[in-house]
Amino acid sequence: MPPIPKTMKGVLIEKTGGVEVLQYKTDLPVPTPKEGEVLVKNDFIGINYIDTYFRTGLYPAPKPEILGREAEGTIIALGPSGNFYNLKVGDRVVWMGTSAYAEFTAAPASKTYPIPSSLSPSIAAASFLQGLTALTLIREAYEVKKGDWILVHAAAGGVGLWLCQLLRALGAKTIGTASTADKIELAKQNGADYMINYKEEKDFVGAVKKITDGEGVAAVFDSTGKDQFENDLEVVARKGTVVSYGNSSGAVPPLTISRLSAKNVKILRPTLFNYISTREEFERYTGELFDFITKHNFNVRIHETYPLADVARAHTDLEGRKTTGKLLLKP
Ligand code: NDP
């Protein structure tokens, strides 16, 4: 192992705002791993929509802050003590935590997982957080069964393409939404049975009802938040489930609980973290995800690998709805 340097490249924000608050630095201190942490030299950094929420302040966090929730890389040091779950220096791993937009991160060992030899580092990086989100949603938020009608919003996005492929593998009938013809085509190639352009369709509710023979869908997986929430309540079937797991169009306003009685609907607002809190849950789902990719020959779509210095362009593309699949950063 080469010696660990004192300084590194990284992206810091000192205040919330637009992409102009993203500061690319070349002299940030390399972190020292604490108890239960591993020091990882990051090779591919995953961008997630949540990074934009921390940048804008929709989700509060102390500042200054290095953004980013996941990366792939090599363990170069272990903390002074703690449970390292058999991880060792030299392992190629994916990890989930904070401060990913940097050359080095002190990551929690409990959320670090060795990459199987069957997967390339970029594919592992592109799969991890978004794939786990989709997998836990279809297992725990609503346990999808063969033959279910399922509505997936933003079906050509990062989590969206995972949902389409997993639902196809389970034998569900998927209706997806997207805003352009290219995105519609891509989601179909990845398993959506029907697609609706939700920017153009004037009678969205009618279109879903028509496809499902008036029945509605057993579950909705909605990452868009406020724009589609009212539609979700309309198109979900009696005793169905609305899973609202993101805010790309803004946060869902408060809801009067009695509205659920019209169809005995269940509503969830889950986070990935609460499905993989324990090491046992984390290992089980990550192992299953990586097996799925190999066994079902999943198409892991990487939209673009941006140089770390181009992080502002990457955020602009993501928020401007110009992307499909995963965005990565290369330090
Ligand atoms: P995506 O790749 O899905 O990108 C966002 C997509 O949302 C866009 O491409 C766009 O697709 C669609 N969209 C709809 N309305 C808007 C809007 N007003 N502005 C911008 N985009 C819009 O991102 P991710 O896969 O990273 O994340 C998807 C969502 O899932 C996010 O809301 C994220 O926060 C959430 N998430 C939640 C997790 C959890 O634990 N709860 C974990 C991971 C992700 P189109 O152009 O087709 O409409």
mmCIF file of C-alpha atoms and ligand atoms in Angstrom:
data_model
loop_
_atom_site.group_PDB
_atom_site.id
_atom_site.type_symbol
_atom_site.label_atom_id
_atom_site.label_comp_id
_atom_site.label_asym_id
_atom_site.label_seq_id
_atom_site.Cartn_x
_atom_site.Cartn_y
_atom_site.Cartn_z
ATOM 1 C CA MET A 1 0.000 0.000 0.000
ATOM 2 C CA PRO A 2 1.392 3.442 -0.875
ATOM 3 C CA PRO A 3 1.595 5.880 2.076
ATOM 4 C CA ILE A 4 -1.647 7.679 2.969
ATOM 5 C CA PRO A 5 -1.443 11.335 1.894
ATOM 6 C CA LYS A 6 -2.354 14.239 4.201
ATOM 7 C CA THR A 7 -4.630 16.069 1.741
ATOM 8 C CA MET A 8 -7.139 15.048 -0.913
ATOM 9 C CA LYS A 9 -9.575 16.219 -3.584
ATOM 10 C CA GLY A 10 -13.215 16.532 -2.580
ATOM 11 C CA VAL A 11 -16.425 18.545 -2.905
ATOM 12 C CA LEU A 12 -17.407 20.681 0.055
ATOM 13 C CA ILE A 13 -20.508 22.766 0.716
ATOM 14 C CA GLU A 14 -20.448 25.503 3.346
ATOM 15 C CA LYS A 15 -24.056 26.652 2.811
ATOM 16 C CA THR A 16 -27.184 25.329 1.098
ATOM 17 C CA GLY A 17 -28.272 26.455 -2.379
ATOM 18 C CA GLY A 18 -27.975 25.784 -6.099
ATOM 19 C CA VAL A 19 -25.071 24.024 -7.801
ATOM 20 C CA GLU A 20 -22.918 27.119 -7.200
ATOM 21 C CA VAL A 21 -22.449 26.049 -3.559
ATOM 22 C CA LEU A 22 -20.539 22.907 -4.648
ATOM 23 C CA GLN A 23 -16.855 23.730 -4.071
ATOM 24 C CA TYR A 24 -14.273 21.446 -5.650
ATOM 25 C CA LYS A 25 -11.186 21.470 -3.400
ATOM 26 C CA THR A 26 -7.766 19.856 -3.734
ATOM 27 C CA ASP A 27 -6.515 20.426 -0.180
ATOM 28 C CA LEU A 28 -9.084 18.814 2.112
ATOM 29 C CA PRO A 29 -7.671 16.794 5.032
ATOM 30 C CA VAL A 30 -7.689 13.013 4.547
ATOM 31 C CA PRO A 31 -9.925 11.649 7.353
ATOM 32 C CA THR A 32 -8.581 9.352 10.081
ATOM 33 C CA PRO A 33 -10.804 6.280 10.612
ATOM 34 C CA LYS A 34 -12.336 6.112 14.080
ATOM 35 C CA GLU A 35 -13.622 3.108 16.016
ATOM 36 C CA GLY A 36 -15.486 0.719 13.676
ATOM 37 C CA GLU A 37 -14.552 2.698 10.559
ATOM 38 C CA VAL A 38 -12.483 1.707 7.524
ATOM 39 C CA LEU A 39 -10.541 4.195 5.406
ATOM 40 C CA VAL A 40 -11.501 3.701 1.751
ATOM 41 C CA LYS A 41 -9.728 5.126 -1.290
ATOM 42 C CA ASN A 42 -12.756 5.764 -3.479
ATOM 43 C CA ASP A 43 -12.664 4.749 -7.118
ATOM 44 C CA PHE A 44 -16.289 5.339 -8.209
ATOM 45 C CA ILE A 45 -18.634 7.600 -6.237
ATOM 46 C CA GLY A 46 -22.391 7.157 -6.623
ATOM 47 C CA ILE A 47 -24.618 10.211 -7.093
ATOM 48 C CA ASN A 48 -28.132 9.941 -5.669
ATOM 49 C CA TYR A 49 -31.039 12.351 -5.805
ATOM 50 C CA ILE A 50 -30.804 12.651 -2.023
ATOM 51 C CA ASP A 51 -27.471 14.495 -2.509
ATOM 52 C CA THR A 52 -29.430 17.361 -4.072
ATOM 53 C CA TYR A 53 -31.764 17.497 -1.030
ATOM 54 C CA PHE A 54 -28.758 17.975 1.284
ATOM 55 C CA ARG A 55 -27.339 20.570 -1.110
ATOM 56 C CA THR A 56 -30.575 22.599 -1.278
ATOM 57 C CA GLY A 57 -31.370 22.185 2.420
ATOM 58 C CA LEU A 58 -34.612 20.202 1.924
ATOM 59 C CA TYR A 59 -32.903 17.719 4.269
ATOM 60 C CA PRO A 60 -30.951 19.607 6.954
ATOM 61 C CA ALA A 61 -27.366 18.611 7.880
ATOM 62 C CA PRO A 62 -24.534 20.418 9.705
ATOM 63 C CA LYS A 63 -22.218 22.483 7.478
ATOM 64 C CA PRO A 64 -19.527 22.455 6.164
ATOM 65 C CA GLU A 65 -20.362 19.097 4.626
ATOM 66 C CA ILE A 66 -18.849 16.779 2.053
ATOM 67 C CA LEU A 67 -21.869 15.455 0.142
ATOM 68 C CA GLY A 68 -22.425 11.892 -1.077
ATOM 69 C CA ARG A 69 -23.823 8.716 0.455
ATOM 70 C CA GLU A 70 -22.008 5.819 -1.275
ATOM 71 C CA ALA A 71 -18.881 4.805 -3.172
ATOM 72 C CA GLU A 72 -16.770 1.900 -4.349
ATOM 73 C CA GLY A 73 -13.056 1.612 -3.628
ATOM 74 C CA THR A 74 -10.240 -0.138 -1.762
ATOM 75 C CA ILE A 75 -9.801 -0.353 2.015
ATOM 76 C CA ILE A 76 -6.419 1.194 2.856
ATOM 77 C CA ALA A 77 -6.626 1.290 6.689
ATOM 78 C CA LEU A 78 -8.775 0.093 9.584
ATOM 79 C CA GLY A 79 -9.809 2.172 12.586
ATOM 80 C CA PRO A 80 -8.131 1.653 15.997
ATOM 81 C CA SER A 81 -10.684 -0.965 17.162
ATOM 82 C CA GLY A 82 -14.169 -2.271 16.532
ATOM 83 C CA ASN A 83 -15.964 -4.993 14.598
ATOM 84 C CA PHE A 84 -14.660 -5.025 11.029
ATOM 85 C CA TYR A 85 -16.829 -7.963 9.860
ATOM 86 C CA ASN A 86 -13.802 -9.779 8.351
ATOM 87 C CA LEU A 87 -13.004 -6.785 6.111
ATOM 88 C CA LYS A 88 -9.278 -6.222 5.592
ATOM 89 C CA VAL A 89 -6.851 -3.790 4.020
ATOM 90 C CA GLY A 90 -6.745 -4.318 0.244
ATOM 91 C CA ASP A 91 -10.413 -5.452 -0.093
ATOM 92 C CA ARG A 92 -12.428 -3.903 -2.919
ATOM 93 C CA VAL A 93 -15.707 -2.802 -1.386
ATOM 94 C CA VAL A 94 -18.853 -0.761 -1.723
ATOM 95 C CA TRP A 95 -19.873 1.309 1.276
ATOM 96 C CA MET A 96 -22.744 3.509 2.397
ATOM 97 C CA GLY A 97 -22.416 6.436 4.790
ATOM 98 C CA THR A 98 -21.568 10.128 4.411
ATOM 99 C CA SER A 99 -18.833 12.280 2.806
ATOM 100 C CA ALA A 100 -18.498 10.220 -0.385
ATOM 101 C CA TYR A 101 -17.637 13.078 -2.793
ATOM 102 C CA ALA A 102 -13.910 12.761 -2.005
ATOM 103 C CA GLU A 103 -10.808 10.728 -2.765
ATOM 104 C CA PHE A 104 -10.869 9.109 0.684
ATOM 105 C CA THR A 105 -13.681 8.428 3.167
ATOM 106 C CA ALA A 106 -13.746 6.978 6.682
ATOM 107 C CA ALA A 107 -16.732 4.665 6.142
ATOM 108 C CA PRO A 108 -18.659 2.623 8.727
ATOM 109 C CA ALA A 109 -17.443 -1.008 8.555
ATOM 110 C CA SER A 110 -21.010 -2.088 9.351
ATOM 111 C CA LYS A 111 -22.184 -0.656 5.999
ATOM 112 C CA THR A 112 -19.206 -1.836 3.915
ATOM 113 C CA TYR A 113 -19.432 -4.933 1.713
ATOM 114 C CA PRO A 114 -16.811 -6.756 -0.387
ATOM 115 C CA ILE A 115 -17.498 -6.803 -4.127
ATOM 116 C CA PRO A 116 -17.944 -10.298 -5.579
ATOM 117 C CA SER A 117 -15.394 -11.229 -8.255
ATOM 118 C CA SER A 118 -18.233 -11.592 -10.800
ATOM 119 C CA LEU A 119 -18.912 -7.817 -10.743
ATOM 120 C CA SER A 120 -16.755 -4.989 -12.085
ATOM 121 C CA PRO A 121 -16.116 -2.063 -9.700
ATOM 122 C CA SER A 122 -18.190 0.386 -11.787
ATOM 123 C CA ILE A 123 -21.159 -2.018 -11.988
ATOM 124 C CA ALA A 124 -21.008 -2.647 -8.234
ATOM 125 C CA ALA A 125 -20.837 1.117 -7.623
ATOM 126 C CA ALA A 126 -23.759 1.793 -9.969
ATOM 127 C CA SER A 127 -25.927 -0.915 -8.393
ATOM 128 C CA PHE A 128 -25.513 -0.490 -4.702
ATOM 129 C CA LEU A 129 -27.757 2.162 -3.107
ATOM 130 C CA GLN A 130 -30.369 2.387 -5.856
ATOM 131 C CA GLY A 131 -30.547 -1.399 -6.312
ATOM 132 C CA LEU A 132 -30.924 -1.930 -2.562
ATOM 133 C CA THR A 133 -33.654 0.713 -2.465
ATOM 134 C CA ALA A 134 -35.641 -1.077 -5.165
ATOM 135 C CA LEU A 135 -35.077 -4.525 -3.650
ATOM 136 C CA THR A 136 -36.140 -3.543 -0.133
ATOM 137 C CA LEU A 137 -39.168 -1.630 -1.444
ATOM 138 C CA ILE A 138 -40.560 -4.635 -3.345
ATOM 139 C CA ARG A 139 -39.914 -6.942 -0.391
ATOM 140 C CA GLU A 140 -40.840 -4.857 2.624
ATOM 141 C CA ALA A 141 -42.784 -1.734 1.671
ATOM 142 C CA TYR A 142 -45.139 -3.807 -0.451
ATOM 143 C CA GLU A 143 -44.321 -7.494 -0.946
ATOM 144 C CA VAL A 144 -44.915 -7.810 -4.679
ATOM 145 C CA LYS A 145 -46.543 -11.004 -5.904
ATOM 146 C CA LYS A 146 -46.576 -12.586 -9.342
ATOM 147 C CA GLY A 147 -49.344 -11.092 -11.476
ATOM 148 C CA ASP A 148 -49.749 -7.877 -9.391
ATOM 149 C CA TRP A 149 -50.342 -4.616 -11.218
ATOM 150 C CA ILE A 150 -47.653 -2.180 -10.065
ATOM 151 C CA LEU A 151 -47.193 1.510 -10.971
ATOM 152 C CA VAL A 152 -43.600 2.813 -10.996
ATOM 153 C CA HIS A 153 -43.067 6.560 -11.385
ATOM 154 C CA ALA A 154 -39.876 7.890 -13.015
ATOM 155 C CA ALA A 155 -39.359 4.378 -14.377
ATOM 156 C CA ALA A 156 -36.254 5.317 -16.420
ATOM 157 C CA GLY A 157 -34.469 6.864 -13.427
ATOM 158 C CA GLY A 158 -31.868 5.224 -11.225
ATOM 159 C CA VAL A 159 -34.193 3.452 -8.780
ATOM 160 C CA GLY A 160 -36.894 3.250 -11.483
ATOM 161 C CA LEU A 161 -34.899 1.007 -13.840
ATOM 162 C CA TRP A 162 -34.068 -1.294 -10.928
ATOM 163 C CA LEU A 163 -37.729 -1.559 -10.014
ATOM 164 C CA CYS A 164 -38.672 -2.389 -13.620
ATOM 165 C CA GLN A 165 -36.115 -5.202 -13.830
ATOM 166 C CA LEU A 166 -36.902 -6.658 -10.408
ATOM 167 C CA LEU A 167 -40.647 -6.564 -11.076
ATOM 168 C CA ARG A 168 -40.152 -8.341 -14.402
ATOM 169 C CA ALA A 169 -38.094 -11.021 -12.628
ATOM 170 C CA LEU A 170 -40.959 -11.489 -10.119
ATOM 171 C CA GLY A 171 -43.617 -11.727 -12.832
ATOM 172 C CA ALA A 172 -45.504 -8.554 -11.860
ATOM 173 C CA LYS A 173 -47.289 -6.409 -14.485
ATOM 174 C CA THR A 174 -45.605 -3.008 -14.485
ATOM 175 C CA ILE A 175 -46.998 0.326 -15.603
ATOM 176 C CA GLY A 176 -44.230 2.926 -15.700
ATOM 177 C CA THR A 177 -44.159 6.687 -16.134
ATOM 178 C CA ALA A 178 -41.529 8.931 -17.724
ATOM 179 C CA SER A 179 -41.327 12.350 -19.367
ATOM 180 C CA THR A 180 -39.802 11.621 -22.802
ATOM 181 C CA ALA A 181 -40.112 9.087 -25.639
ATOM 182 C CA ASP A 182 -36.503 7.918 -25.137
ATOM 183 C CA LYS A 183 -37.085 7.292 -21.441
ATOM 184 C CA ILE A 184 -40.270 5.393 -22.250
ATOM 185 C CA GLU A 185 -38.393 3.129 -24.657
ATOM 186 C CA LEU A 186 -35.618 2.506 -22.140
ATOM 187 C CA ALA A 187 -38.028 1.579 -19.333
ATOM 188 C CA LYS A 188 -39.821 -0.850 -21.685
ATOM 189 C CA GLN A 189 -36.509 -2.509 -22.568
ATOM 190 C CA ASN A 190 -35.900 -2.898 -18.839
ATOM 191 C CA GLY A 191 -39.190 -4.606 -18.108
ATOM 192 C CA ALA A 192 -42.076 -2.106 -17.987
ATOM 193 C CA ASP A 193 -45.110 -3.664 -19.701
ATOM 194 C CA TYR A 194 -46.926 -0.343 -20.261
ATOM 195 C CA MET A 195 -45.578 3.197 -20.184
ATOM 196 C CA ILE A 196 -47.380 6.512 -19.779
ATOM 197 C CA ASN A 197 -45.828 9.899 -20.510
ATOM 198 C CA TYR A 198 -47.065 11.691 -17.366
ATOM 199 C CA LYS A 199 -46.059 15.081 -18.725
ATOM 200 C CA GLU A 200 -48.323 14.706 -21.783
ATOM 201 C CA GLU A 201 -51.181 12.387 -20.761
ATOM 202 C CA LYS A 202 -54.217 14.575 -19.943
ATOM 203 C CA ASP A 203 -56.193 11.784 -18.248
ATOM 204 C CA PHE A 204 -53.539 9.917 -16.295
ATOM 205 C CA VAL A 205 -55.989 8.276 -13.899
ATOM 206 C CA GLY A 206 -58.202 7.131 -16.788
ATOM 207 C CA ALA A 207 -55.174 5.692 -18.611
ATOM 208 C CA VAL A 208 -54.137 3.557 -15.616
ATOM 209 C CA LYS A 209 -57.723 2.440 -15.000
ATOM 210 C CA LYS A 210 -58.050 1.429 -18.657
ATOM 211 C CA ILE A 211 -54.847 -0.657 -18.612
ATOM 212 C CA THR A 212 -55.927 -2.435 -15.407
ATOM 213 C CA ASP A 213 -59.540 -3.025 -16.543
ATOM 214 C CA GLY A 214 -60.844 -0.554 -13.969
ATOM 215 C CA GLU A 215 -59.224 -2.390 -11.066
ATOM 216 C CA GLY A 216 -56.344 -0.012 -10.305
ATOM 217 C CA VAL A 217 -52.889 -1.082 -9.128
ATOM 218 C CA ALA A 218 -51.963 -3.185 -6.102
ATOM 219 C CA ALA A 219 -49.113 -0.794 -5.301
ATOM 220 C CA VAL A 220 -47.591 2.473 -6.438
ATOM 221 C CA PHE A 221 -43.865 3.154 -6.022
ATOM 222 C CA ASP A 222 -43.632 6.952 -6.198
ATOM 223 C CA SER A 223 -40.270 8.751 -6.072
ATOM 224 C CA THR A 224 -41.611 12.051 -7.403
ATOM 225 C CA GLY A 225 -43.498 13.214 -4.304
ATOM 226 C CA LYS A 226 -45.963 16.050 -4.555
ATOM 227 C CA ASP A 227 -46.733 16.047 -8.309
ATOM 228 C CA GLN A 228 -48.126 12.509 -8.484
ATOM 229 C CA PHE A 229 -49.450 11.947 -4.976
ATOM 230 C CA GLU A 230 -53.104 12.768 -5.704
ATOM 231 C CA ASN A 231 -52.994 10.543 -8.796
ATOM 232 C CA ASP A 232 -51.535 7.754 -6.672
ATOM 233 C CA LEU A 233 -54.529 7.819 -4.347
ATOM 234 C CA GLU A 234 -56.864 7.681 -7.370
ATOM 235 C CA VAL A 235 -55.209 4.793 -9.242
ATOM 236 C CA VAL A 236 -54.442 2.516 -6.301
ATOM 237 C CA ALA A 237 -56.864 -0.409 -5.976
ATOM 238 C CA ARG A 238 -59.053 -1.099 -2.960
ATOM 239 C CA LYS A 239 -56.763 -2.354 -0.145
ATOM 240 C CA GLY A 240 -53.776 -1.247 -2.208
ATOM 241 C CA THR A 241 -50.513 0.363 -1.062
ATOM 242 C CA VAL A 242 -49.000 3.749 -1.941
ATOM 243 C CA VAL A 243 -45.259 3.785 -1.296
ATOM 244 C CA SER A 244 -44.024 7.385 -1.400
ATOM 245 C CA TYR A 245 -40.241 7.165 -1.175
ATOM 246 C CA GLY A 246 -38.896 10.383 -2.678
ATOM 247 C CA ASN A 247 -39.413 14.079 -3.435
ATOM 248 C CA SER A 248 -37.953 14.814 -6.872
ATOM 249 C CA SER A 249 -40.880 17.191 -7.595
ATOM 250 C CA GLY A 250 -41.150 18.455 -3.987
ATOM 251 C CA ALA A 251 -42.376 17.109 -0.643
ATOM 252 C CA VAL A 252 -45.895 15.651 -0.297
ATOM 253 C CA PRO A 253 -48.113 18.036 1.743
ATOM 254 C CA PRO A 254 -49.690 16.843 5.023
ATOM 255 C CA LEU A 255 -52.526 14.361 4.600
ATOM 256 C CA THR A 256 -55.788 13.895 6.471
ATOM 257 C CA ILE A 257 -55.745 10.282 7.630
ATOM 258 C CA SER A 258 -59.474 9.744 7.057
ATOM 259 C CA ARG A 259 -58.853 9.922 3.303
ATOM 260 C CA LEU A 260 -57.458 6.393 3.479
ATOM 261 C CA SER A 261 -60.842 4.932 4.416
ATOM 262 C CA ALA A 262 -62.299 5.444 0.921
ATOM 263 C CA LYS A 263 -60.470 2.299 -0.270
ATOM 264 C CA ASN A 264 -58.721 1.006 2.884
ATOM 265 C CA VAL A 265 -55.442 2.147 1.376
ATOM 266 C CA LYS A 266 -52.053 1.802 3.087
ATOM 267 C CA ILE A 267 -49.500 4.601 2.726
ATOM 268 C CA LEU A 268 -45.802 4.303 3.539
ATOM 269 C CA ARG A 269 -42.940 6.772 3.521
ATOM 270 C CA PRO A 270 -39.950 4.412 3.909
ATOM 271 C CA THR A 271 -36.193 4.964 3.794
ATOM 272 C CA LEU A 272 -33.637 2.396 2.702
ATOM 273 C CA PHE A 273 -31.658 2.908 5.887
ATOM 274 C CA ASN A 274 -34.436 1.556 8.092
ATOM 275 C CA TYR A 275 -34.593 -1.660 6.054
ATOM 276 C CA ILE A 276 -30.847 -2.371 6.369
ATOM 277 C CA SER A 277 -30.072 -1.062 9.867
ATOM 278 C CA THR A 278 -28.609 -4.301 11.236
ATOM 279 C CA ARG A 279 -25.539 -5.996 9.787
ATOM 280 C CA GLU A 280 -27.650 -9.092 9.170
ATOM 281 C CA GLU A 281 -30.198 -7.133 7.083
ATOM 282 C CA PHE A 282 -27.470 -5.237 5.255
ATOM 283 C CA GLU A 283 -25.527 -8.396 4.317
ATOM 284 C CA ARG A 284 -28.615 -10.362 3.333
ATOM 285 C CA TYR A 285 -29.994 -7.704 0.995
ATOM 286 C CA THR A 286 -26.626 -6.736 -0.508
ATOM 287 C CA GLY A 287 -25.738 -10.386 -1.134
ATOM 288 C CA GLU A 288 -29.136 -10.948 -2.719
ATOM 289 C CA LEU A 289 -28.808 -7.856 -4.911
ATOM 290 C CA PHE A 290 -25.414 -8.888 -6.274
ATOM 291 C CA ASP A 291 -26.707 -12.459 -6.879
ATOM 292 C CA PHE A 292 -29.713 -11.068 -8.732
ATOM 293 C CA ILE A 293 -27.504 -9.002 -11.038
ATOM 294 C CA THR A 294 -25.445 -12.028 -11.992
ATOM 295 C CA LYS A 295 -28.221 -14.642 -12.187
ATOM 296 C CA HIS A 296 -30.753 -12.507 -14.035
ATOM 297 C CA ASN A 297 -28.123 -10.816 -16.197
ATOM 298 C CA PHE A 298 -29.341 -7.370 -15.114
ATOM 299 C CA ASN A 299 -28.667 -4.365 -17.265
ATOM 300 C CA VAL A 300 -26.927 -1.871 -14.957
ATOM 301 C CA ARG A 301 -27.211 1.383 -16.831
ATOM 302 C CA ILE A 302 -24.584 4.052 -16.174
ATOM 303 C CA HIS A 303 -25.743 7.384 -17.549
ATOM 304 C CA GLU A 304 -22.292 8.985 -17.308
ATOM 305 C CA THR A 305 -19.158 8.841 -15.181
ATOM 306 C CA TYR A 306 -18.332 12.506 -14.477
ATOM 307 C CA PRO A 307 -14.932 13.733 -13.253
ATOM 308 C CA LEU A 308 -15.310 14.808 -9.594
ATOM 309 C CA ALA A 309 -14.494 18.385 -10.626
ATOM 310 C CA ASP A 310 -17.630 18.323 -12.870
ATOM 311 C CA VAL A 311 -20.012 17.614 -9.994
ATOM 312 C CA ALA A 312 -22.057 20.769 -10.695
ATOM 313 C CA ARG A 313 -22.800 19.565 -14.235
ATOM 314 C CA ALA A 314 -23.862 16.184 -12.859
ATOM 315 C CA HIS A 315 -26.304 17.780 -10.376
ATOM 316 C CA THR A 316 -27.644 20.068 -13.105
ATOM 317 C CA ASP A 317 -28.285 17.085 -15.397
ATOM 318 C CA LEU A 318 -29.983 15.070 -12.622
ATOM 319 C CA GLU A 319 -32.265 17.882 -11.474
ATOM 320 C CA GLY A 320 -32.934 18.890 -15.092
ATOM 321 C CA ARG A 321 -34.404 15.396 -15.794
ATOM 322 C CA LYS A 322 -31.729 14.800 -18.427
ATOM 323 C CA THR A 323 -30.475 11.499 -17.026
ATOM 324 C CA THR A 324 -31.410 7.813 -17.031
ATOM 325 C CA GLY A 325 -29.917 5.152 -14.761
ATOM 326 C CA LYS A 326 -26.920 5.865 -12.536
ATOM 327 C CA LEU A 327 -24.599 8.887 -12.382
ATOM 328 C CA LEU A 328 -21.087 8.209 -11.090
ATOM 329 C CA LEU A 329 -18.201 10.504 -10.136
ATOM 330 C CA LYS A 330 -14.546 9.619 -10.662
ATOM 331 C CA PRO A 331 -12.124 11.243 -8.193
HETATM 332 P P1 NDP B 1 -33.699 9.501 -10.677
HETATM 333 O O1 NDP B 1 -32.646 8.934 -11.551
HETATM 334 O O2 NDP B 1 -34.994 8.786 -10.591
HETATM 335 O O3 NDP B 1 -33.904 10.997 -11.124
HETATM 336 C C1 NDP B 1 -35.044 11.696 -10.865
HETATM 337 C C2 NDP B 1 -36.120 11.507 -11.944
HETATM 338 O O4 NDP B 1 -37.344 11.922 -11.365
HETATM 339 C C3 NDP B 1 -35.937 12.375 -13.165
HETATM 340 O O5 NDP B 1 -35.083 11.811 -14.155
HETATM 341 C C4 NDP B 1 -37.356 12.525 -13.647
HETATM 342 O O6 NDP B 1 -37.734 11.505 -14.557
HETATM 343 C C5 NDP B 1 -38.204 12.338 -12.370
HETATM 344 N N1 NDP B 1 -38.883 13.587 -11.980
HETATM 345 C C6 NDP B 1 -40.209 13.748 -11.876
HETATM 346 N N2 NDP B 1 -40.506 14.991 -11.549
HETATM 347 C C7 NDP B 1 -39.329 15.661 -11.427
HETATM 348 C C8 NDP B 1 -38.991 17.007 -11.127
HETATM 349 N N3 NDP B 1 -39.939 17.934 -10.875
HETATM 350 N N4 NDP B 1 -37.691 17.357 -11.093
HETATM 351 C C9 NDP B 1 -36.734 16.447 -11.347
HETATM 352 N N5 NDP B 1 -36.994 15.151 -11.651
HETATM 353 C C10 NDP B 1 -38.282 14.766 -11.695
HETATM 354 O O7 NDP B 1 -33.069 9.664 -9.201
HETATM 355 P P2 NDP B 1 -32.746 8.533 -8.118
HETATM 356 O O8 NDP B 1 -32.968 7.190 -8.694
HETATM 357 O O9 NDP B 1 -31.431 8.851 -7.506
HETATM 358 O O10 NDP B 1 -33.811 8.805 -7.015
HETATM 359 C C11 NDP B 1 -35.178 8.722 -7.316
HETATM 360 C C12 NDP B 1 -35.977 9.139 -6.125
HETATM 361 O O11 NDP B 1 -35.904 8.116 -5.140
HETATM 362 C C13 NDP B 1 -35.557 10.428 -5.448
HETATM 363 O O12 NDP B 1 -36.700 11.140 -5.068
HETATM 364 C C14 NDP B 1 -34.798 9.933 -4.227
HETATM 365 O O13 NDP B 1 -34.803 10.834 -3.195
HETATM 366 C C15 NDP B 1 -35.593 8.682 -3.900
HETATM 367 N N6 NDP B 1 -34.835 7.718 -3.114
HETATM 368 C C16 NDP B 1 -35.323 7.395 -1.890
HETATM 369 C C17 NDP B 1 -34.681 6.501 -1.100
HETATM 370 C C18 NDP B 1 -35.258 6.163 0.215
HETATM 371 O O14 NDP B 1 -34.587 5.508 1.019
HETATM 372 N N7 NDP B 1 -36.470 6.571 0.508
HETATM 373 C C19 NDP B 1 -33.412 5.870 -1.516
HETATM 374 C C20 NDP B 1 -33.006 6.220 -2.865
HETATM 375 C C21 NDP B 1 -33.706 7.124 -3.616
HETATM 376 P P3 NDP B 1 -38.773 11.887 -15.751
HETATM 377 O O15 NDP B 1 -38.069 12.928 -16.582
HETATM 378 O O16 NDP B 1 -39.020 10.622 -16.464
HETATM 379 O O17 NDP B 1 -39.987 12.428 -15.059
#
